[in-house]
Amino acid sequence: MAIRSLIINPGSTSTKIGVFDDEKQILDKTLRHSTEEIEQYPNIYSQKDFRKQMVIDALKEENIEISSLNVCVGRGGLLKSIPGGTYAVTDALLNDLIHPVQGEHASNLGGILAREIGDSIGVPSYIVDPVVVDELEPVARISGVPEIERVSIDHPLNQKAMARKYAKSVGKKYEDVDVIVVHMGGGTSCGVHHNGRMIDVFAALNGDGAFSPERANGLPALALVNLCFSGKFSYEEMKKKIVGGGGFNAYLGTNDMREVNKMCDEGNEKAKLIREAFIYQICKNIGACATVLKGKVDQIILTGGIAYGKNVTDAITERVEWIAPVTVYAGEDELLALAQGALRVMNGEEAVKEY
């Protein structure tokens, strides 16, 4: 009999839900939340009951009995740094989602809602590969400034799911392949996967690696220090320049790669330069990651929304295919990745981890 899972992936203004029978998706729905609705609540956690009721109502509308669920899975939030895997939503994990240790984010609600709904019907609740997965080797943590340690906060859910997908396609396990995975979305990340762990990464959030549609990422350090102390910008304004207002947004006024491609097609020389610089920096990241594996790379995987653009993936492939073959898995199927994480535990393929 198939294992039926409810998947909950909260965002700032929406809650994506899915229902799977094993890996077959029978429901895919995005519940939208207006700004007015969200602004009623003083913090993320206080939205819990509102979002939970919307999830339950959506299941009823689709004639899916809540009692038919075997497991509830939520998107993990800003917890303490942990190794990758599928984690039971224990009391300790739940407490750190409610009282976030690395900041508030809507994704914190994923595990909270999974636990509450799961408990109400007596089934287990899990999170899978949250953004705080950190499996860096000790040598990869050194930054050059003792007060600053390199950490991993990026796209482990999609990175690991795509690495597993490739491994399965060649008849191997994730633990048996050495791959470089490049996630290209609103943020970018370039990860090195070795022996089932992401041992190094150019991380999307903390200002590392290639710029992205919304983020500045790797910047000349002294120039950044000078800008910070120029008196022209507040602390919050500088943060916005780096995360949210950087990258394509700063140069071209858009975070949509489709718009950038349209500008290029219309002959916009600045857009062409910025797009080429993005591709150039991604390729430099891939090259650097290849050295971590001493050049022994089984595959380079390009994923995320930008990977739908053949002009971008072809240009990256042209620069890096001498390192290893390139596979494109465009987009990101986070709901399926979460369901697969629960299935691996429910089917006994891997042990559940405790926070």
Tab-separated table of C-alpha atoms in Angstrom:
chain	number	residue	atom	x	y	z
A	1	MET	CA	0.000	0.000	0.000
A	2	ALA	CA	1.275	3.459	-0.901
A	3	ILE	CA	2.490	5.831	1.806
A	4	ARG	CA	0.413	9.002	1.688
A	5	SER	CA	2.232	12.169	2.726
A	6	LEU	CA	1.112	15.738	3.282
A	7	ILE	CA	3.807	18.236	2.337
A	8	ILE	CA	3.759	21.810	3.664
A	9	ASN	CA	6.099	24.492	2.300
A	10	PRO	CA	5.284	27.955	3.713
A	11	GLY	CA	6.519	31.132	2.054
A	12	SER	CA	6.129	34.760	3.043
A	13	THR	CA	2.828	35.258	1.182
A	14	SER	CA	1.795	31.699	0.326
A	15	THR	CA	1.697	28.150	1.639
A	16	LYS	CA	2.406	25.465	-0.946
A	17	ILE	CA	0.946	22.072	-0.122
A	18	GLY	CA	1.131	18.699	-1.818
A	19	VAL	CA	-0.224	15.232	-1.203
A	20	PHE	CA	1.704	12.232	-2.499
A	21	ASP	CA	1.001	8.524	-2.704
A	22	ASP	CA	4.616	7.367	-2.546
A	23	GLU	CA	6.162	9.597	-5.253
A	24	LYS	CA	2.922	10.120	-7.214
A	25	GLN	CA	1.546	13.592	-6.589
A	26	ILE	CA	-2.237	13.731	-6.216
A	27	LEU	CA	-2.471	17.336	-5.002
A	28	ASP	CA	-0.418	20.419	-5.792
A	29	LYS	CA	-1.888	23.642	-4.481
A	30	THR	CA	-0.640	27.100	-3.575
A	31	LEU	CA	-2.645	28.871	-0.878
A	32	ARG	CA	-2.218	32.626	-1.315
A	33	HIS	CA	-2.132	35.042	1.621
A	34	SER	CA	-2.801	38.724	1.024
A	35	THR	CA	-0.627	41.404	2.566
A	36	GLU	CA	-3.628	42.507	4.634
A	37	GLU	CA	-4.060	38.993	6.041
A	38	ILE	CA	-0.384	38.614	6.931
A	39	GLU	CA	-0.116	42.090	8.472
A	40	GLN	CA	-2.679	41.131	11.123
A	41	TYR	CA	-0.057	38.973	12.815
A	42	PRO	CA	2.839	40.395	14.852
A	43	ASN	CA	5.263	37.574	13.958
A	44	ILE	CA	5.643	34.390	11.925
A	45	TYR	CA	4.590	31.991	14.672
A	46	SER	CA	1.320	33.831	15.312
A	47	GLN	CA	0.245	32.919	11.742
A	48	LYS	CA	0.219	29.224	12.698
A	49	ASP	CA	-3.511	28.670	13.298
A	50	PHE	CA	-4.522	30.790	10.299
A	51	ARG	CA	-2.320	28.813	7.930
A	52	LYS	CA	-3.185	25.473	9.517
A	53	GLN	CA	-6.901	26.044	8.980
A	54	MET	CA	-6.273	26.965	5.332
A	55	VAL	CA	-4.373	23.692	4.829
A	56	ILE	CA	-7.141	21.635	6.436
A	57	ASP	CA	-9.822	23.459	4.438
A	58	ALA	CA	-7.887	22.874	1.198
A	59	LEU	CA	-7.718	19.138	1.883
A	60	LYS	CA	-11.474	19.059	2.486
A	61	GLU	CA	-12.132	20.955	-0.742
A	62	GLU	CA	-10.103	18.352	-2.629
A	63	ASN	CA	-11.962	15.489	-0.862
A	64	ILE	CA	-8.770	14.229	0.768
A	65	GLU	CA	-9.522	12.776	4.179
A	66	ILE	CA	-6.989	13.937	6.730
A	67	SER	CA	-7.226	10.500	8.317
A	68	SER	CA	-5.833	8.969	5.097
A	69	LEU	CA	-2.398	10.565	5.703
A	70	ASN	CA	0.501	8.404	6.878
A	71	VAL	CA	3.032	11.183	7.461
A	72	CYS	CA	3.255	14.990	7.522
A	73	VAL	CA	6.372	16.741	6.213
A	74	GLY	CA	7.257	20.413	6.553
A	75	ARG	CA	9.922	22.592	5.026
A	76	GLY	CA	12.619	23.090	7.650
A	77	GLY	CA	13.382	26.540	8.964
A	78	LEU	CA	16.230	28.530	10.504
A	79	LEU	CA	17.382	26.012	13.102
A	80	LYS	CA	20.874	25.386	14.413
A	81	SER	CA	23.310	24.150	11.781
A	82	ILE	CA	22.781	20.403	11.259
A	83	PRO	CA	23.872	17.636	8.857
A	84	GLY	CA	21.545	16.761	5.997
A	85	GLY	CA	18.788	14.194	6.329
A	86	THR	CA	15.211	13.646	7.457
A	87	TYR	CA	14.536	14.801	11.014
A	88	ALA	CA	11.648	13.942	13.323
A	89	VAL	CA	9.895	17.070	14.601
A	90	THR	CA	10.783	16.423	18.234
A	91	ASP	CA	9.990	18.770	21.100
A	92	ALA	CA	13.525	20.179	20.912
A	93	LEU	CA	13.263	20.851	17.178
A	94	LEU	CA	9.776	22.302	17.592
A	95	ASN	CA	11.019	24.666	20.311
A	96	ASP	CA	13.762	26.015	18.028
A	97	LEU	CA	11.240	26.568	15.239
A	98	ILE	CA	8.928	28.472	17.575
A	99	HIS	CA	11.826	30.424	19.139
A	100	PRO	CA	14.107	30.669	16.078
A	101	VAL	CA	17.812	30.538	16.786
A	102	GLN	CA	18.942	32.033	13.465
A	103	GLY	CA	16.061	34.405	12.739
A	104	GLU	CA	12.417	34.351	11.741
A	105	HIS	CA	11.375	32.938	8.368
A	106	ALA	CA	8.067	31.629	7.068
A	107	SER	CA	9.680	28.225	6.436
A	108	ASN	CA	9.867	27.791	10.233
A	109	LEU	CA	6.118	27.176	10.126
A	110	GLY	CA	6.567	24.065	7.945
A	111	GLY	CA	7.730	21.813	10.765
A	112	ILE	CA	5.330	23.416	13.242
A	113	LEU	CA	2.295	22.754	11.035
A	114	ALA	CA	3.480	19.245	10.159
A	115	ARG	CA	3.835	18.405	13.875
A	116	GLU	CA	0.403	19.791	14.821
A	117	ILE	CA	-1.460	18.085	11.984
A	118	GLY	CA	0.523	14.874	12.410
A	119	ASP	CA	-0.158	14.758	16.159
A	120	SER	CA	-3.869	15.364	15.573
A	121	ILE	CA	-4.148	12.112	13.580
A	122	GLY	CA	-1.380	10.130	15.241
A	123	VAL	CA	1.178	10.012	12.419
A	124	PRO	CA	4.867	11.046	12.383
A	125	SER	CA	6.049	14.486	11.322
A	126	TYR	CA	9.364	15.316	9.673
A	127	ILE	CA	11.452	18.039	8.096
A	128	VAL	CA	13.965	17.329	5.320
A	129	ASP	CA	17.272	19.040	4.460
A	130	PRO	CA	16.451	22.522	5.797
A	131	VAL	CA	18.376	25.601	4.660
A	132	VAL	CA	20.693	25.304	7.684
A	133	VAL	CA	22.212	21.988	6.560
A	134	ASP	CA	25.948	22.485	7.080
A	135	GLU	CA	28.330	19.658	6.209
A	136	LEU	CA	31.396	21.736	5.397
A	137	GLU	CA	34.819	20.251	5.931
A	138	PRO	CA	36.839	22.104	8.629
A	139	VAL	CA	39.233	23.506	6.014
A	140	ALA	CA	36.280	25.009	4.106
A	141	ARG	CA	35.214	27.048	7.127
A	142	ILE	CA	38.338	29.199	7.253
A	143	SER	CA	37.693	32.674	5.855
A	144	GLY	CA	40.945	34.501	6.489
A	145	VAL	CA	39.459	36.546	9.347
A	146	PRO	CA	39.221	34.620	12.652
A	147	GLU	CA	36.046	36.438	13.665
A	148	ILE	CA	34.292	35.288	10.472
A	149	GLU	CA	33.656	31.611	9.778
A	150	ARG	CA	32.294	30.358	6.469
A	151	VAL	CA	28.979	28.592	6.998
A	152	SER	CA	26.469	26.899	4.738
A	153	ILE	CA	23.013	28.453	4.392
A	154	ASP	CA	21.805	27.829	0.861
A	155	HIS	CA	19.669	25.299	-1.094
A	156	PRO	CA	20.410	21.852	0.357
A	157	LEU	CA	16.919	20.464	-0.292
A	158	ASN	CA	17.106	21.008	-4.051
A	159	GLN	CA	20.871	20.459	-4.278
A	160	LYS	CA	20.699	17.053	-2.625
A	161	ALA	CA	17.502	16.051	-4.452
A	162	MET	CA	19.130	16.757	-7.832
A	163	ALA	CA	22.313	14.923	-6.834
A	164	ARG	CA	20.168	11.920	-5.838
A	165	LYS	CA	18.242	12.150	-9.112
A	166	TYR	CA	21.460	12.030	-11.122
A	167	ALA	CA	22.862	9.157	-9.046
A	168	LYS	CA	19.672	7.136	-9.580
A	169	SER	CA	19.828	7.801	-13.344
A	170	VAL	CA	23.221	6.061	-13.511
A	171	GLY	CA	22.301	3.232	-11.155
A	172	LYS	CA	24.209	4.541	-8.150
A	173	LYS	CA	23.467	5.883	-4.691
A	174	TYR	CA	23.922	9.532	-3.742
A	175	GLU	CA	26.727	8.443	-1.432
A	176	ASP	CA	28.643	6.936	-4.373
A	177	VAL	CA	28.863	9.946	-6.711
A	178	ASP	CA	31.038	13.070	-6.702
A	179	VAL	CA	29.066	15.905	-8.260
A	180	ILE	CA	28.910	19.678	-8.407
A	181	VAL	CA	25.381	21.080	-8.212
A	182	VAL	CA	24.614	24.663	-9.202
A	183	HIS	CA	21.285	26.079	-8.035
A	184	MET	CA	20.264	29.212	-9.945
A	185	GLY	CA	17.184	31.021	-8.695
A	186	GLY	CA	16.580	34.276	-6.806
A	187	GLY	CA	19.750	33.245	-4.998
A	188	THR	CA	22.531	31.045	-6.328
A	189	SER	CA	24.638	28.324	-4.744
A	190	CYS	CA	27.317	25.978	-6.033
A	191	GLY	CA	27.864	22.870	-3.917
A	192	VAL	CA	30.391	20.041	-3.823
A	193	HIS	CA	28.769	16.666	-3.032
A	194	HIS	CA	31.109	13.884	-1.904
A	195	ASN	CA	30.252	10.644	-0.082
A	196	GLY	CA	26.672	11.803	0.477
A	197	ARG	CA	27.657	15.132	2.031
A	198	MET	CA	27.843	18.697	0.742
A	199	ILE	CA	31.407	19.334	1.862
A	200	ASP	CA	31.854	22.822	0.417
A	201	VAL	CA	29.609	25.448	-1.122
A	202	PHE	CA	29.512	28.950	-2.502
A	203	ALA	CA	26.494	29.871	-0.380
A	204	ALA	CA	23.725	32.115	-1.618
A	205	LEU	CA	22.787	34.055	1.482
A	206	ASN	CA	25.968	35.136	3.247
A	207	GLY	CA	27.592	36.991	0.378
A	208	ASP	CA	29.642	34.222	-1.214
A	209	GLY	CA	30.131	33.242	-4.835
A	210	ALA	CA	28.431	34.466	-8.017
A	211	PHE	CA	25.887	37.278	-7.904
A	212	SER	CA	22.281	36.334	-8.574
A	213	PRO	CA	19.040	38.041	-9.608
A	214	GLU	CA	18.623	39.482	-6.095
A	215	ARG	CA	21.968	39.107	-4.306
A	216	ALA	CA	25.388	40.687	-4.633
A	217	ASN	CA	27.304	37.778	-3.067
A	218	GLY	CA	31.117	37.796	-3.444
A	219	LEU	CA	32.352	41.413	-3.282
A	220	PRO	CA	35.798	43.050	-3.017
A	221	ALA	CA	36.151	43.230	0.762
A	222	LEU	CA	37.877	46.597	1.215
A	223	ALA	CA	35.589	48.306	-1.296
A	224	LEU	CA	32.614	46.968	0.656
A	225	VAL	CA	34.086	48.207	3.956
A	226	ASN	CA	34.624	51.654	2.439
A	227	LEU	CA	31.023	51.762	1.198
A	228	CYS	CA	29.731	50.710	4.619
A	229	PHE	CA	31.628	53.569	6.303
A	230	SER	CA	30.998	56.165	3.594
A	231	GLY	CA	28.104	57.664	5.547
A	232	LYS	CA	25.851	57.350	2.498
A	233	PHE	CA	23.940	54.271	3.620
A	234	SER	CA	22.401	52.937	6.814
A	235	TYR	CA	22.968	49.390	8.051
A	236	GLU	CA	19.591	48.277	6.675
A	237	GLU	CA	20.280	49.943	3.317
A	238	MET	CA	23.599	48.126	3.016
A	239	LYS	CA	21.940	44.804	3.853
A	240	LYS	CA	19.398	45.482	1.110
A	241	LYS	CA	22.191	46.197	-1.362
A	242	ILE	CA	23.646	42.758	-0.681
A	243	VAL	CA	20.489	40.646	-0.208
A	244	GLY	CA	17.338	41.599	-2.084
A	245	GLY	CA	18.499	44.646	-3.989
A	246	GLY	CA	21.776	43.331	-5.383
A	247	GLY	CA	22.676	41.431	-8.540
A	248	PHE	CA	20.380	41.840	-11.550
A	249	ASN	CA	18.064	44.046	-9.473
A	250	ALA	CA	20.863	46.558	-8.912
A	251	TYR	CA	22.173	46.580	-12.468
A	252	LEU	CA	19.013	46.119	-14.527
A	253	GLY	CA	16.066	46.796	-12.227
A	254	THR	CA	14.631	43.285	-12.482
A	255	ASN	CA	15.099	39.944	-10.741
A	256	ASP	CA	13.458	38.020	-13.592
A	257	MET	CA	15.911	36.267	-15.904
A	258	ARG	CA	13.211	36.131	-18.590
A	259	GLU	CA	13.170	39.925	-18.593
A	260	VAL	CA	16.956	40.002	-18.780
A	261	ASN	CA	16.903	37.626	-21.747
A	262	LYS	CA	14.301	39.823	-23.439
A	263	MET	CA	16.524	42.883	-22.931
A	264	CYS	CA	19.412	40.981	-24.487
A	265	ASP	CA	17.297	39.887	-27.451
A	266	GLU	CA	16.326	43.528	-28.006
A	267	GLY	CA	19.977	44.519	-28.219
A	268	ASN	CA	20.502	45.971	-24.723
A	269	GLU	CA	24.301	45.892	-24.431
A	270	LYS	CA	24.344	46.454	-20.671
A	271	ALA	CA	21.985	43.503	-20.134
A	272	LYS	CA	24.206	41.345	-22.337
A	273	LEU	CA	27.253	42.262	-20.253
A	274	ILE	CA	25.524	41.579	-16.926
A	275	ARG	CA	24.161	38.230	-18.146
A	276	GLU	CA	27.609	37.260	-19.403
A	277	ALA	CA	29.142	38.288	-16.067
A	278	PHE	CA	26.630	36.093	-14.223
A	279	ILE	CA	27.526	33.111	-16.422
A	280	TYR	CA	31.233	33.896	-16.037
A	281	GLN	CA	31.039	33.968	-12.236
A	282	ILE	CA	28.989	30.755	-12.066
A	283	CYS	CA	31.649	29.048	-14.173
A	284	LYS	CA	34.435	30.331	-11.920
A	285	ASN	CA	32.585	28.847	-8.940
A	286	ILE	CA	32.285	25.493	-10.717
A	287	GLY	CA	35.983	25.531	-11.513
A	288	ALA	CA	36.872	26.262	-7.901
A	289	CYS	CA	34.566	23.483	-6.677
A	290	ALA	CA	36.243	21.045	-9.068
A	291	THR	CA	39.541	21.584	-7.246
A	292	VAL	CA	37.912	20.413	-4.007
A	293	LEU	CA	37.336	17.055	-5.727
A	294	LYS	CA	40.842	17.168	-7.251
A	295	GLY	CA	39.251	17.269	-10.688
A	296	LYS	CA	37.517	13.900	-10.238
A	297	VAL	CA	33.980	15.105	-10.935
A	298	ASP	CA	31.357	12.621	-12.117
A	299	GLN	CA	28.847	15.261	-13.240
A	300	ILE	CA	28.030	18.949	-13.119
A	301	ILE	CA	24.319	19.547	-12.496
A	302	LEU	CA	22.552	22.821	-13.324
A	303	THR	CA	19.211	23.377	-11.600
A	304	GLY	CA	16.807	26.077	-10.397
A	305	GLY	CA	14.476	28.340	-12.337
A	306	ILE	CA	17.215	29.996	-14.403
A	307	ALA	CA	18.196	26.556	-15.739
A	308	TYR	CA	15.070	26.698	-17.923
A	309	GLY	CA	16.988	29.202	-20.073
A	310	LYS	CA	18.877	27.194	-22.670
A	311	ASN	CA	21.009	30.201	-23.611
A	312	VAL	CA	22.375	30.325	-20.050
A	313	THR	CA	22.865	26.569	-19.587
A	314	ASP	CA	24.484	26.227	-23.021
A	315	ALA	CA	26.911	29.054	-22.246
A	316	ILE	CA	27.834	27.513	-18.880
A	317	THR	CA	28.235	24.085	-20.461
A	318	GLU	CA	30.576	25.475	-23.120
A	319	ARG	CA	32.897	26.835	-20.430
A	320	VAL	CA	32.919	23.885	-17.990
A	321	GLU	CA	32.225	20.649	-19.871
A	322	TRP	CA	35.984	20.014	-20.051
A	323	ILE	CA	35.761	19.365	-16.295
A	324	ALA	CA	32.875	16.868	-16.449
A	325	PRO	CA	29.657	16.203	-18.395
A	326	VAL	CA	26.798	18.604	-17.655
A	327	THR	CA	23.222	17.631	-16.832
A	328	VAL	CA	20.374	20.149	-16.656
A	329	TYR	CA	17.487	19.578	-14.245
A	330	ALA	CA	15.575	22.826	-14.668
A	331	GLY	CA	13.399	24.157	-11.862
A	332	GLU	CA	13.112	22.773	-8.373
A	333	ASP	CA	10.509	20.312	-7.130
A	334	GLU	CA	10.671	20.985	-3.413
A	335	LEU	CA	7.394	19.239	-2.621
A	336	LEU	CA	8.604	16.001	-4.227
A	337	ALA	CA	12.003	16.322	-2.545
A	338	LEU	CA	10.310	16.617	0.851
A	339	ALA	CA	8.084	13.614	0.104
A	340	GLN	CA	11.099	11.566	-0.982
A	341	GLY	CA	12.921	12.393	2.252
A	342	ALA	CA	10.023	11.043	4.295
A	343	LEU	CA	9.726	7.971	2.072
A	344	ARG	CA	13.383	7.053	2.571
A	345	VAL	CA	12.732	6.907	6.308
A	346	MET	CA	9.298	5.277	6.125
A	347	ASN	CA	10.651	2.578	3.781
A	348	GLY	CA	13.710	1.923	5.946
A	349	GLU	CA	16.223	3.176	3.373
A	350	GLU	CA	17.774	5.550	5.897
A	351	ALA	CA	17.420	6.222	9.601
A	352	VAL	CA	15.448	9.186	10.861
A	353	LYS	CA	17.666	11.786	12.505
A	354	GLU	CA	17.013	13.420	15.847
A	355	TYR	CA	17.716	17.123	16.298
